[in-house]
RNA sequence: GCCCGAGUGGCGGAAUUGGUAUACGCGUUCGACUUAAAAUCGAAUGGUGAAAACCAUAUGGGUUCAAGUCCCAUCUCGGGCACCA
């Protein structure tokens, strides 16, 4: 009796794979027909000091199962691996311990690599990349310069999110509920000069191409909402007593213009200081100062409207009447024009504001009878709107805008919620921005031949007191000569998301020294066919699309969407259903699971069997034993055979399983694929097995438990090429047909496959059943329904 | 508040196109092996009921010969966005 020893088997095969460089991507050249390529990747990990966790294992196991599936189908497969290494944890660790981030990162990578190898992943290890390696970030800097050349990387002074603990600016996407995504501190607003990428230039295309992607619906809607396109109009309001001053507003409801009874400006609006009257000046300035200082969380918590009158009036161009101009923090400077026309009768926020400050409310849309709310924001016929009375609001939008257009004070406009991507960080451990400033403070690109701008070594990694990164402490490094002119380097570094916005393309030629990616290799391998991850729904997955479109425009990429199919996997939670965390002490360490004797195959198979890949799952210490038992049974069938079956015994189940597993792999139904293999094994235990049964079992098992399957295939002296199936063998000679009476199950018939199409025969067989007969009142049914292919008879009485 | 998901045994889940609800696994119970235990193998396992049968896919309605699946309303949970004019 041989015993299944996963640790021994896994060591053996991992060594063989390493020596043979088994997973090195190959470009086959078959003259007769082109070989399909398949580029798969997981979202590369941030290598933390804690090592791999079970979430990584799930993510990598999904990609691995598919990698092996396509490899077994003899496609040209590229499955690389890399590390996203710039970031705050390494820098904070350096500040605390004095150990340089390079050193700590290298250790963590070595550990991650070692652990990943113990899981037996089919990775092309010759293509490993690391974003903090100068050979890599040289090209991140090159990407920045391309964007800079085209004006898509620019500097702007503006109010920005600032984390007082991490001492850095944060992007909108890095602020969660008013708190820093890294340390959880409440963020502040700070006025600073910052670098931005002009992602808004691609807003339209980023939105319109979402629907063509084979991505989960929830990611697509999240991106659509984030981009937040709305169509409306820009309208200029003349200031009373000053015909040359206008305030522009954005509105999606120009049809309600006659009901605009006041204007509201954001506290940051530049016109405020120009228009406010002397007697209101003090109150207005005071309000603006407090509002700007208020954190977003304070603005949200206190939803009651606040505001102050400027003392100035504007003219409603539709009515010619003068309307007061107010300031309130419910109007945001970053959206539209930072100013609105308030229509309190048809907008709840304006209504609240008007109520509080006792401002006039004029209804201009007819309310349906069944609407009782005071503030109606639906559609209807216009009223109180002079020549537009009676016009449907949906038509009036266009009518009023063209009328304004004739007067030269309005036009159609599309606005987006999405803002430009803030990319500068006042941190040491990031990719240095390849910019230097001349004596007058003008930014200049570091010329390409001077790249990479290498990280200087520093003694102390803390940002300085002015908020500049530790790079400012490297005095010699700061000085640079460009075209004979002495300049000072930028001390900000790039947001880590910049590094991950092009890494998929680096994978095709990771050692290329003449370009970020080799055009020939890109043409062959990219775009990525399958990409798998469980995070970054809007940030990373939007940025990489943006860069793809940009580099396509510049002629560097022959495609406009970087990821064809996205698999978005769920989290693995602790057995109690809660998030795993060190502080709760409920963390399951995958290496412990392997070492406890289960082995990597059991761990991987279990994580794919635990539930649908795209849903969260709770770890079960007991259930993993079931998977281990299953693999033991697979092992026993090959190494401790008991019964030999003849050629026909398992013909149906064998073909059925091959079909089922193949189809499940295509639709990423890993849990049901494993279940089908379990059924197959149960059947083989009952019936006995022949070599053909076992070869097919081993081949189908390989994507999940590659070590054991390899061991089985070796014993069976078979290769691992993915099996096909014989469709004609799927059907048994005799099938079960169900008989229902009024949709309720009453009897089961055994019917020869040849009789299945004979409805007369089926009907008489069904009606002859005792348990059917007794329901028939006159011995005759009303109707008998035999749906094609359903193996079901419904007798209607 | 708005926009997406989801709700099925004691538990994780299956049912892919409207056609046998509960596959597969865990747990539980019984049996075999064993001095015994573990491991392993086999059997049973939605609920009520002696049985016939009835009731069960969050709740209430509807469409259909037939509904977990489609339609309408409601509730609950998860996620995203959140004063975006």
PDB file of N, CA, C and O in Angstrom, chain A residues 52-104:
ATOM      1  N   UNK A  52       3.260  35.649   1.944  1.00  0.00           N
ATOM      2  CA  UNK A  52       1.996  35.379   1.246  1.00  0.00           C
ATOM      3  C   UNK A  52       0.888  35.119   2.245  1.00  0.00           C
ATOM      4  O   UNK A  52       1.101  34.491   3.269  1.00  0.00           O
ATOM      5  N   UNK A  53      -0.310  35.596   1.927  1.00  0.00           N
ATOM      6  CA  UNK A  53      -1.462  35.205   2.733  1.00  0.00           C
ATOM      7  C   UNK A  53      -2.435  34.417   1.859  1.00  0.00           C
ATOM      8  O   UNK A  53      -2.239  34.306   0.650  1.00  0.00           O
ATOM      9  N   UNK A  54      -3.468  33.859   2.490  1.00  0.00           N
ATOM     10  CA  UNK A  54      -4.355  32.961   1.740  1.00  0.00           C
ATOM     11  C   UNK A  54      -5.069  33.666   0.585  1.00  0.00           C
ATOM     12  O   UNK A  54      -5.456  33.020  -0.387  1.00  0.00           O
ATOM     13  N   UNK A  55      -5.227  34.995   0.704  1.00  0.00           N
ATOM     14  CA  UNK A  55      -5.824  35.761  -0.385  1.00  0.00           C
ATOM     15  C   UNK A  55      -4.947  35.733  -1.630  1.00  0.00           C
ATOM     16  O   UNK A  55      -5.438  35.545  -2.742  1.00  0.00           O
ATOM     17  N   UNK A  56      -3.640  35.915  -1.448  1.00  0.00           N
ATOM     18  CA  UNK A  56      -2.715  35.786  -2.575  1.00  0.00           C
ATOM     19  C   UNK A  56      -2.856  34.404  -3.212  1.00  0.00           C
ATOM     20  O   UNK A  56      -2.908  34.277  -4.436  1.00  0.00           O
ATOM     21  N   UNK A  57      -2.914  33.390  -2.341  1.00  0.00           N
ATOM     22  CA  UNK A  57      -2.952  32.016  -2.851  1.00  0.00           C
ATOM     23  C   UNK A  57      -4.190  31.806  -3.713  1.00  0.00           C
ATOM     24  O   UNK A  57      -4.126  31.187  -4.768  1.00  0.00           O
ATOM     25  N   UNK A  58      -5.313  32.355  -3.296  1.00  0.00           N
ATOM     26  CA  UNK A  58      -6.525  32.211  -4.096  1.00  0.00           C
ATOM     27  C   UNK A  58      -6.339  32.887  -5.450  1.00  0.00           C
ATOM     28  O   UNK A  58      -6.610  32.304  -6.490  1.00  0.00           O
ATOM     29  N   UNK A  59      -5.886  34.131  -5.394  1.00  0.00           N
ATOM     30  CA  UNK A  59      -5.677  34.922  -6.592  1.00  0.00           C
ATOM     31  C   UNK A  59      -4.717  34.221  -7.562  1.00  0.00           C
ATOM     32  O   UNK A  59      -5.002  34.050  -8.752  1.00  0.00           O
ATOM     33  N   UNK A  60      -3.575  33.773  -7.047  1.00  0.00           N
ATOM     34  CA  UNK A  60      -2.573  33.142  -7.910  1.00  0.00           C
ATOM     35  C   UNK A  60      -3.045  31.778  -8.399  1.00  0.00           C
ATOM     36  O   UNK A  60      -2.690  31.348  -9.498  1.00  0.00           O
ATOM     37  N   UNK A  61      -3.832  31.074  -7.548  1.00  0.00           N
ATOM     38  CA  UNK A  61      -4.298  29.738  -7.935  1.00  0.00           C
ATOM     39  C   UNK A  61      -5.289  29.800  -9.090  1.00  0.00           C
ATOM     40  O   UNK A  61      -5.333  28.904  -9.929  1.00  0.00           O
ATOM     41  N   UNK A  62      -6.087  30.855  -9.113  1.00  0.00           N
ATOM     42  CA  UNK A  62      -7.026  31.049 -10.222  1.00  0.00           C
ATOM     43  C   UNK A  62      -6.243  31.201 -11.524  1.00  0.00           C
ATOM     44  O   UNK A  62      -6.498  30.504 -12.508  1.00  0.00           O
ATOM     45  N   UNK A  63      -5.263  32.116 -11.495  1.00  0.00           N
ATOM     46  CA  UNK A  63      -4.465  32.348 -12.694  1.00  0.00           C
ATOM     47  C   UNK A  63      -3.699  31.074 -13.059  1.00  0.00           C
ATOM     48  O   UNK A  63      -3.576  30.716 -14.228  1.00  0.00           O
ATOM     49  N   UNK A  64      -3.220  30.368 -12.051  1.00  0.00           N
ATOM     50  CA  UNK A  64      -2.443  29.170 -12.313  1.00  0.00           C
ATOM     51  C   UNK A  64      -3.279  28.071 -12.954  1.00  0.00           C
ATOM     52  O   UNK A  64      -2.832  27.396 -13.887  1.00  0.00           O
ATOM     53  N   UNK A  65      -4.488  27.896 -12.455  1.00  0.00           N
ATOM     54  CA  UNK A  65      -5.363  26.866 -13.022  1.00  0.00           C
ATOM     55  C   UNK A  65      -5.589  27.151 -14.506  1.00  0.00           C
ATOM     56  O   UNK A  65      -5.503  26.259 -15.349  1.00  0.00           O
ATOM     57  N   UNK A  66      -5.833  28.428 -14.826  1.00  0.00           N
ATOM     58  CA  UNK A  66      -6.080  28.785 -16.221  1.00  0.00           C
ATOM     59  C   UNK A  66      -4.793  28.685 -17.045  1.00  0.00           C
ATOM     60  O   UNK A  66      -4.818  28.246 -18.195  1.00  0.00           O
ATOM     61  N   UNK A  67      -3.664  29.077 -16.448  1.00  0.00           N
ATOM     62  CA  UNK A  67      -2.381  28.972 -17.142  1.00  0.00           C
ATOM     63  C   UNK A  67      -2.125  27.525 -17.551  1.00  0.00           C
ATOM     64  O   UNK A  67      -1.772  27.232 -18.696  1.00  0.00           O
ATOM     65  N   UNK A  68      -2.339  26.613 -16.623  1.00  0.00           N
ATOM     66  CA  UNK A  68      -2.072  25.201 -16.920  1.00  0.00           C
ATOM     67  C   UNK A  68      -3.096  24.643 -17.900  1.00  0.00           C
ATOM     68  O   UNK A  68      -2.759  23.850 -18.776  1.00  0.00           O
ATOM     69  N   UNK A  69      -4.338  25.091 -17.750  1.00  0.00           N
ATOM     70  CA  UNK A  69      -5.394  24.658 -18.670  1.00  0.00           C
ATOM     71  C   UNK A  69      -5.026  25.008 -20.120  1.00  0.00           C
ATOM     72  O   UNK A  69      -5.087  24.168 -21.015  1.00  0.00           O
ATOM     73  N   UNK A  70      -4.592  26.258 -20.319  1.00  0.00           N
ATOM     74  CA  UNK A  70      -4.245  26.666 -21.690  1.00  0.00           C
ATOM     75  C   UNK A  70      -2.928  26.062 -22.141  1.00  0.00           C
ATOM     76  O   UNK A  70      -2.739  25.780 -23.327  1.00  0.00           O
ATOM     77  N   UNK A  71      -2.003  25.879 -21.204  1.00  0.00           N
ATOM     78  CA  UNK A  71      -0.749  25.211 -21.556  1.00  0.00           C
ATOM     79  C   UNK A  71      -1.033  23.777 -21.996  1.00  0.00           C
ATOM     80  O   UNK A  71      -0.479  23.302 -22.989  1.00  0.00           O
ATOM     81  N   UNK A  72      -1.910  23.098 -21.278  1.00  0.00           N
ATOM     82  CA  UNK A  72      -2.252  21.720 -21.623  1.00  0.00           C
ATOM     83  C   UNK A  72      -2.980  21.648 -22.965  1.00  0.00           C
ATOM     84  O   UNK A  72      -2.995  20.616 -23.608  1.00  0.00           O
ATOM     85  N   UNK A  73      -3.579  22.784 -23.358  1.00  0.00           N
ATOM     86  CA  UNK A  73      -4.212  22.837 -24.674  1.00  0.00           C
ATOM     87  C   UNK A  73      -3.216  23.254 -25.744  1.00  0.00           C
ATOM     88  O   UNK A  73      -3.590  23.462 -26.891  1.00  0.00           O
ATOM     89  N   UNK A  74      -1.955  23.394 -25.349  1.00  0.00           N
ATOM     90  CA  UNK A  74      -0.842  23.686 -26.269  1.00  0.00           C
ATOM     91  C   UNK A  74      -0.941  25.065 -26.920  1.00  0.00           C
ATOM     92  O   UNK A  74      -0.532  25.252 -28.063  1.00  0.00           O
ATOM     93  N   UNK A  75      -1.490  26.022 -26.172  1.00  0.00           N
ATOM     94  CA  UNK A  75      -1.431  27.405 -26.641  1.00  0.00           C
ATOM     95  C   UNK A  75      -0.071  27.976 -26.263  1.00  0.00           C
ATOM     96  O   UNK A  75       0.625  27.415 -25.412  1.00  0.00           O
ATOM     97  N   UNK A  76       0.309  29.101 -26.863  1.00  0.00           N
ATOM     98  CA  UNK A  76       1.508  29.820 -26.435  1.00  0.00           C
ATOM     99  C   UNK A  76       1.116  30.658 -25.229  1.00  0.00           C
ATOM    100  O   UNK A  76       0.374  31.625 -25.361  1.00  0.00           O
ATOM    101  N   UNK A  77       1.629  30.258 -24.081  1.00  0.00           N
ATOM    102  CA  UNK A  77       1.172  30.894 -22.847  1.00  0.00           C
ATOM    103  C   UNK A  77       2.266  31.758 -22.230  1.00  0.00           C
ATOM    104  O   UNK A  77       3.419  31.354 -22.151  1.00  0.00           O
ATOM    105  N   UNK A  78       1.886  32.971 -21.837  1.00  0.00           N
ATOM    106  CA  UNK A  78       2.780  33.854 -21.078  1.00  0.00           C
ATOM    107  C   UNK A  78       2.141  34.115 -19.725  1.00  0.00           C
ATOM    108  O   UNK A  78       1.041  34.661 -19.638  1.00  0.00           O
ATOM    109  N   UNK A  79       2.836  33.672 -18.676  1.00  0.00           N
ATOM    110  CA  UNK A  79       2.340  33.938 -17.321  1.00  0.00           C
ATOM    111  C   UNK A  79       3.528  34.386 -16.467  1.00  0.00           C
ATOM    112  O   UNK A  79       4.246  33.584 -15.897  1.00  0.00           O
ATOM    113  N   UNK A  80       3.739  35.701 -16.395  1.00  0.00           N
ATOM    114  CA  UNK A  80       4.882  36.256 -15.673  1.00  0.00           C
ATOM    115  C   UNK A  80       4.512  36.581 -14.232  1.00  0.00           C
ATOM    116  O   UNK A  80       3.426  36.249 -13.760  1.00  0.00           O
ATOM    117  N   UNK A  81       5.425  37.208 -13.555  1.00  0.00           N
ATOM    118  CA  UNK A  81       5.187  37.555 -12.148  1.00  0.00           C
ATOM    119  C   UNK A  81       6.051  38.762 -11.790  1.00  0.00           C
ATOM    120  O   UNK A  81       7.115  38.968 -12.378  1.00  0.00           O
ATOM    121  N   UNK A  82       5.589  39.544 -10.845  1.00  0.00           N
ATOM    122  CA  UNK A  82       6.368  40.717 -10.458  1.00  0.00           C
ATOM    123  C   UNK A  82       5.958  41.250  -9.103  1.00  0.00           C
ATOM    124  O   UNK A  82       5.092  40.675  -8.435  1.00  0.00           O
ATOM    125  N   UNK A  83       6.591  42.330  -8.722  1.00  0.00           N
ATOM    126  CA  UNK A  83       6.377  42.896  -7.388  1.00  0.00           C
ATOM    127  C   UNK A  83       6.211  44.406  -7.483  1.00  0.00           C
ATOM    128  O   UNK A  83       6.984  45.094  -8.140  1.00  0.00           O
ATOM    129  N   UNK A  84       5.199  44.886  -6.792  1.00  0.00           N
ATOM    130  CA  UNK A  84       4.869  46.298  -6.752  1.00  0.00           C
ATOM    131  C   UNK A  84       5.504  46.827  -5.468  1.00  0.00           C
ATOM    132  O   UNK A  84       4.925  46.706  -4.404  1.00  0.00           O
ATOM    133  N   UNK A  85       6.717  47.373  -5.558  1.00  0.00           N
ATOM    134  CA  UNK A  85       7.505  47.505  -4.333  1.00  0.00           C
ATOM    135  C   UNK A  85       7.613  48.902  -3.748  1.00  0.00           C
ATOM    136  O   UNK A  85       8.033  49.053  -2.612  1.00  0.00           O
ATOM    137  N   UNK A  86       7.288  49.932  -4.554  1.00  0.00           N
ATOM    138  CA  UNK A  86       7.311  51.269  -3.965  1.00  0.00           C
ATOM    139  C   UNK A  86       6.087  51.434  -3.079  1.00  0.00           C
ATOM    140  O   UNK A  86       5.019  50.898  -3.383  1.00  0.00           O
ATOM    141  N   UNK A  87       6.249  52.194  -2.017  1.00  0.00           N
ATOM    142  CA  UNK A  87       5.062  52.442  -1.206  1.00  0.00           C
ATOM    143  C   UNK A  87       5.390  52.763   0.235  1.00  0.00           C
ATOM    144  O   UNK A  87       6.523  52.601   0.692  1.00  0.00           O
ATOM    145  N   UNK A  88       4.362  53.194   0.925  1.00  0.00           N
ATOM    146  CA  UNK A  88       4.544  53.682   2.286  1.00  0.00           C
ATOM    147  C   UNK A  88       5.008  52.664   3.325  1.00  0.00           C
ATOM    148  O   UNK A  88       5.841  53.003   4.156  1.00  0.00           O
ATOM    149  N   UNK A  89       4.492  51.437   3.325  1.00  0.00           N
ATOM    150  CA  UNK A  89       4.912  50.515   4.387  1.00  0.00           C
ATOM    151  C   UNK A  89       6.429  50.366   4.465  1.00  0.00           C
ATOM    152  O   UNK A  89       7.000  50.430   5.564  1.00  0.00           O
ATOM    153  N   UNK A  90       7.092  50.216   3.312  1.00  0.00           N
ATOM    154  CA  UNK A  90       8.556  50.055   3.319  1.00  0.00           C
ATOM    155  C   UNK A  90       9.234  51.323   3.829  1.00  0.00           C
ATOM    156  O   UNK A  90      10.225  51.273   4.562  1.00  0.00           O
ATOM    157  N   UNK A  91       8.679  52.477   3.457  1.00  0.00           N
ATOM    158  CA  UNK A  91       9.277  53.735   3.898  1.00  0.00           C
ATOM    159  C   UNK A  91       9.069  53.947   5.397  1.00  0.00           C
ATOM    160  O   UNK A  91       9.990  54.352   6.108  1.00  0.00           O
ATOM    161  N   UNK A  92       7.883  53.653   5.867  1.00  0.00           N
ATOM    162  CA  UNK A  92       7.623  53.809   7.301  1.00  0.00           C
ATOM    163  C   UNK A  92       8.496  52.861   8.124  1.00  0.00           C
ATOM    164  O   UNK A  92       8.988  53.224   9.190  1.00  0.00           O
ATOM    165  N   UNK A  93       8.686  51.653   7.579  1.00  0.00           N
ATOM    166  CA  UNK A  93       9.548  50.678   8.238  1.00  0.00           C
ATOM    167  C   UNK A  93      10.975  51.217   8.289  1.00  0.00           C
ATOM    168  O   UNK A  93      11.676  51.098   9.303  1.00  0.00           O
ATOM    169  N   UNK A  94      11.402  51.875   7.209  1.00  0.00           N
ATOM    170  CA  UNK A  94      12.750  52.444   7.145  1.00  0.00           C
ATOM    171  C   UNK A  94      12.905  53.579   8.158  1.00  0.00           C
ATOM    172  O   UNK A  94      13.928  53.701   8.829  1.00  0.00           O
ATOM    173  N   UNK A  95      11.870  54.404   8.259  1.00  0.00           N
ATOM    174  CA  UNK A  95      11.919  55.509   9.214  1.00  0.00           C
ATOM    175  C   UNK A  95      12.041  54.966  10.635  1.00  0.00           C
ATOM    176  O   UNK A  95      12.802  55.458  11.455  1.00  0.00           O
ATOM    177  N   UNK A  96      11.320  53.879  10.894  1.00  0.00           N
ATOM    178  CA  UNK A  96      11.297  53.295  12.232  1.00  0.00           C
ATOM    179  C   UNK A  96      12.616  52.581  12.568  1.00  0.00           C
ATOM    180  O   UNK A  96      13.142  52.713  13.672  1.00  0.00           O
ATOM    181  N   UNK A  97      13.137  51.829  11.600  1.00  0.00           N
ATOM    182  CA  UNK A  97      14.266  50.950  11.910  1.00  0.00           C
ATOM    183  C   UNK A  97      15.600  51.441  11.358  1.00  0.00           C
ATOM    184  O   UNK A  97      16.649  50.941  11.750  1.00  0.00           O
ATOM    185  N   UNK A  98      15.532  52.371  10.394  1.00  0.00           N
ATOM    186  CA  UNK A  98      16.763  52.814   9.758  1.00  0.00           C
ATOM    187  C   UNK A  98      17.270  51.871   8.677  1.00  0.00           C
ATOM    188  O   UNK A  98      18.253  52.151   7.998  1.00  0.00           O
ATOM    189  N   UNK A  99      16.557  50.759   8.501  1.00  0.00           N
ATOM    190  CA  UNK A  99      16.938  49.824   7.436  1.00  0.00           C
ATOM    191  C   UNK A  99      16.436  50.377   6.110  1.00  0.00           C
ATOM    192  O   UNK A  99      15.286  50.792   5.994  1.00  0.00           O
ATOM    193  N   UNK A 100      17.322  50.396   5.103  1.00  0.00           N
ATOM    194  CA  UNK A 100      16.918  51.038   3.854  1.00  0.00           C
ATOM    195  C   UNK A 100      15.812  50.230   3.176  1.00  0.00           C
ATOM    196  O   UNK A 100      15.787  49.007   3.245  1.00  0.00           O
ATOM    197  N   UNK A 101      14.889  50.934   2.517  1.00  0.00           N
ATOM    198  CA  UNK A 101      13.784  50.236   1.849  1.00  0.00           C
ATOM    199  C   UNK A 101      14.285  49.237   0.803  1.00  0.00           C
ATOM    200  O   UNK A 101      13.648  48.208   0.603  1.00  0.00           O
ATOM    201  N   UNK A 102      15.412  49.551   0.156  1.00  0.00           N
ATOM    202  CA  UNK A 102      15.957  48.606  -0.828  1.00  0.00           C
ATOM    203  C   UNK A 102      16.232  47.256  -0.187  1.00  0.00           C
ATOM    204  O   UNK A 102      15.882  46.208  -0.714  1.00  0.00           O
ATOM    205  N   UNK A 103      16.882  47.319   0.959  1.00  0.00           N
ATOM    206  CA  UNK A 103      17.280  46.090   1.638  1.00  0.00           C
ATOM    207  C   UNK A 103      16.053  45.299   2.094  1.00  0.00           C
ATOM    208  O   UNK A 103      15.918  44.098   1.833  1.00  0.00           O
ATOM    209  N   UNK A 104      15.121  46.008   2.745  1.00  0.00           N
ATOM    210  CA  UNK A 104      13.924  45.334   3.246  1.00  0.00           C
ATOM    211  C   UNK A 104      13.117  44.754   2.083  1.00  0.00           C
ATOM    212  O   UNK A 104      12.614  43.630   2.154  1.00  0.00           O
TER     213      UNK A 104
END
